[in-house]
GROMACS .gro file of C-alpha atoms in nm:
model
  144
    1UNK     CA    1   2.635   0.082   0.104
    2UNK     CA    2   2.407  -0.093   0.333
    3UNK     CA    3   2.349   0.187   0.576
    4UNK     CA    4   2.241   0.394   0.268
    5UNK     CA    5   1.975   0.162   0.126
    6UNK     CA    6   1.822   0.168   0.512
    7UNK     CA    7   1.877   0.566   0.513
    8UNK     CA    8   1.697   0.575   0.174
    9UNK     CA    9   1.423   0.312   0.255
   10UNK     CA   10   1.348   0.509   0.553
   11UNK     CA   11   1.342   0.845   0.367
   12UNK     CA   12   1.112   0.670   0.121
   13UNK     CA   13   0.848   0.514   0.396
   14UNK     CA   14   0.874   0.855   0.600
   15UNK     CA   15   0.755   1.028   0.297
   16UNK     CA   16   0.459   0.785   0.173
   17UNK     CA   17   0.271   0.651   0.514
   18UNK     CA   18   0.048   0.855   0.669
   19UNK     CA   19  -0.182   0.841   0.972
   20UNK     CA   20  -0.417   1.087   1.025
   21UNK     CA   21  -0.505   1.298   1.309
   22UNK     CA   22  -0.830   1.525   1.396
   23UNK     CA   23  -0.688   1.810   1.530
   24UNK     CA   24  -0.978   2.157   1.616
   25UNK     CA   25  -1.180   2.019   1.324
   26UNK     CA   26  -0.854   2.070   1.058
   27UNK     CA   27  -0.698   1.697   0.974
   28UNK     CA   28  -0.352   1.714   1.020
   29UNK     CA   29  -0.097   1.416   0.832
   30UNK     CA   30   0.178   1.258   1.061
   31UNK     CA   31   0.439   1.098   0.876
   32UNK     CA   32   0.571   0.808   1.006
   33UNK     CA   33   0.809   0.433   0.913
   34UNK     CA   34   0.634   0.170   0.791
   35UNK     CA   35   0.728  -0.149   1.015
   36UNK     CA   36   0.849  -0.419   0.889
   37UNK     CA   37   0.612  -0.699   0.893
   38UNK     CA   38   0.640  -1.091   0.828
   39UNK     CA   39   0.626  -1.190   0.417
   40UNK     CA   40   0.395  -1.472   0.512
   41UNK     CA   41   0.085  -1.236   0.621
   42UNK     CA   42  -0.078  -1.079   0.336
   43UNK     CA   43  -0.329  -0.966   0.621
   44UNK     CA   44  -0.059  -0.820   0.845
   45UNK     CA   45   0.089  -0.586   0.529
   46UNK     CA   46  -0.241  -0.422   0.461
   47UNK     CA   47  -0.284  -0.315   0.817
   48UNK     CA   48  -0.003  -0.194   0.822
   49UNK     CA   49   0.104  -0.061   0.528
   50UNK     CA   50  -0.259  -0.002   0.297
   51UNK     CA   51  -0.491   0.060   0.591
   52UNK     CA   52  -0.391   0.395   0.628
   53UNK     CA   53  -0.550   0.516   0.346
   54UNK     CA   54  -0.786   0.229   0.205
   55UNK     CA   55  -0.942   0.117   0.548
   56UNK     CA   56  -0.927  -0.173   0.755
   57UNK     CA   57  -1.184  -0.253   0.528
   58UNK     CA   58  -1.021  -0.188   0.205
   59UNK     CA   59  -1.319   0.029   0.131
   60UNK     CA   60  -1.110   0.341   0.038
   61UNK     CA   61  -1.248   0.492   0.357
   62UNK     CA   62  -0.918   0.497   0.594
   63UNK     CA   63  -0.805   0.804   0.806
   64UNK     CA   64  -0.570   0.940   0.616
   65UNK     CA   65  -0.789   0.890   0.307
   66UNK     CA   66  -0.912   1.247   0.317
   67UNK     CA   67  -0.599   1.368   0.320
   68UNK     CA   68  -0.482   1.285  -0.068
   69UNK     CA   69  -0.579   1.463  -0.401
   70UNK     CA   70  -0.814   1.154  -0.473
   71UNK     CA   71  -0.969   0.935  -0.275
   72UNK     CA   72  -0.841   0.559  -0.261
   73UNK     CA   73  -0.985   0.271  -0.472
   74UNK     CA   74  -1.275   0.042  -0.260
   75UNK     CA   75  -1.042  -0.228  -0.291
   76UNK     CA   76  -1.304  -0.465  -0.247
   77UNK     CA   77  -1.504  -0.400  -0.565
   78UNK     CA   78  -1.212  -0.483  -0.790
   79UNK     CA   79  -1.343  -0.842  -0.922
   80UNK     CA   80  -1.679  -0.629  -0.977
   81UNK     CA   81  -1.511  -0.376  -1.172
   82UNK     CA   82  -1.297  -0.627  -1.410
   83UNK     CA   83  -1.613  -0.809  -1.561
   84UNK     CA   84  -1.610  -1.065  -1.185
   85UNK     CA   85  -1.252  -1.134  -1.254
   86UNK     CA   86  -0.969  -0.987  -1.014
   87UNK     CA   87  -0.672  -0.879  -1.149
   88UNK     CA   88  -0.458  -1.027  -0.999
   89UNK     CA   89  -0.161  -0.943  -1.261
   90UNK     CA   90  -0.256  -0.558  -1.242
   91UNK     CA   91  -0.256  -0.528  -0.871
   92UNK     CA   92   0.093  -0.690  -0.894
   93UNK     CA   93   0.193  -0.451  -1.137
   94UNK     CA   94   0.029  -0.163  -0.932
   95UNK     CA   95   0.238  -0.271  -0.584
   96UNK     CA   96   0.569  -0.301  -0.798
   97UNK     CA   97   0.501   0.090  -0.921
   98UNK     CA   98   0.491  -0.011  -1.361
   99UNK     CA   99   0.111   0.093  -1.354
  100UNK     CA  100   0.092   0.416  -1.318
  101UNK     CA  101  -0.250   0.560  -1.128
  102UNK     CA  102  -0.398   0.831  -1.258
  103UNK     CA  103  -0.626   0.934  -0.956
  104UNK     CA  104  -0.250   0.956  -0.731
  105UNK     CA  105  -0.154   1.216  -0.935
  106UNK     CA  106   0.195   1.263  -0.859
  107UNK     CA  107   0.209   0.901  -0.730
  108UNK     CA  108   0.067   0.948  -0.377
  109UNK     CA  109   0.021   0.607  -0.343
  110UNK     CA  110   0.356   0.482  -0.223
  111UNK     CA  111   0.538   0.201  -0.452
  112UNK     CA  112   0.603  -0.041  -0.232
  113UNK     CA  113   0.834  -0.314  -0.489
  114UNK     CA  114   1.145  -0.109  -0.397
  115UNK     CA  115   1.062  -0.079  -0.041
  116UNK     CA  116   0.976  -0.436  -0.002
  117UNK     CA  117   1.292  -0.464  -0.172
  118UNK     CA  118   1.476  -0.267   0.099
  119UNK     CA  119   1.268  -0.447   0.357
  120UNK     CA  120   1.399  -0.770   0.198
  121UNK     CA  121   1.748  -0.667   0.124
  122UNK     CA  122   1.732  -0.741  -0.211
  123UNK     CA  123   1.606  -1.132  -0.189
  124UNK     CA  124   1.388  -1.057  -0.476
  125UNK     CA  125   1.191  -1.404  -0.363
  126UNK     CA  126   1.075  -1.266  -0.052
  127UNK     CA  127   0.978  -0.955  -0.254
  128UNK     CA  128   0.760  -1.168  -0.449
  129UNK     CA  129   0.634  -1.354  -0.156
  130UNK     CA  130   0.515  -1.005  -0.012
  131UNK     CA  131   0.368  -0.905  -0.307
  132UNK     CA  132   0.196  -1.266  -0.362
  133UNK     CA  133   0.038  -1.285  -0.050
  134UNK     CA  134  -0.079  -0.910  -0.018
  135UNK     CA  135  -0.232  -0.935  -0.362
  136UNK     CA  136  -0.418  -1.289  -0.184
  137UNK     CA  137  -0.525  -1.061   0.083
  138UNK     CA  138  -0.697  -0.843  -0.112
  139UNK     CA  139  -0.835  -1.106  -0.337
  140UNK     CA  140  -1.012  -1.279  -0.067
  141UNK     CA  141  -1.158  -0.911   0.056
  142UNK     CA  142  -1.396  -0.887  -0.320
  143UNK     CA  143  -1.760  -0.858  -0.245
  144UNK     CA  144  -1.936  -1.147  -0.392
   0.00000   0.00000   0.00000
């Protein structure tokens, strides 16, 4: 039972990173594992796993972000866009996949609560912890 939840947590993160490439002026999407990262960063999971498509920046401006239906959120902006307050309960929500997006369509934004899960196998508190200290991360990237 083990060996499936990693076979289906890497199926899962196979299908939702992406890295894009330039390749004769066409952009081309390589697929590829998310690795796993420490719980304690909240820096070191958006590199790695949000970067891709909202920047290093979190301005929505990452390589693969020209690859998707709609372009990814300027993460940064979210305090401004909530009347100054983040929110910090909807991002949470957002990460564990119960809000659904409707710019990702068919959810291209990967749901990363069941794939921390996986990651964490199934210690729901360091699920939390991820989620607690990416959602910090982004909090402390809001424009002033």
């Amino acid at each position: 039972m083990g060996m499936r939840y990693f076979a289906g947590l890497v199926t899962l993160v196979l299908a939702s990173m992406t890295v894009v490439t330039a390749q004769e002026a066409k952009t081309r999407v390589k697929h590829e594992a998310a690795p796993l990262t420490s719980p304690a960063s909240g820096k070191e999971m958006f590199l790695s796993y949000c970067a891709s498509c909202h920047g290093k920046d979190a301005k929505g401006d990452g390589p693969a972000a020209t690859s998707l239906k709609a372009l990814p959120a300027d993460l940064t902006t979210l305090a401004k866009r909530n009347g100054g307050k983040y929110p910090s309960d909807k991002v949470t929500s957002i990460l564990r996949g119960q809000t659904n997006l409707v710019p990702h369509g068919d959810q291209e934004m990967p749901v990363w609560g069941p794939v921390f899960w996986r990651m964490s196998q199934g210690h729901e508190e360091l699920v939390q912890q991820r989620i607690a200290n990416l959602n910090r991360y982004i909090e402390s990237l809001q424009v002033k």
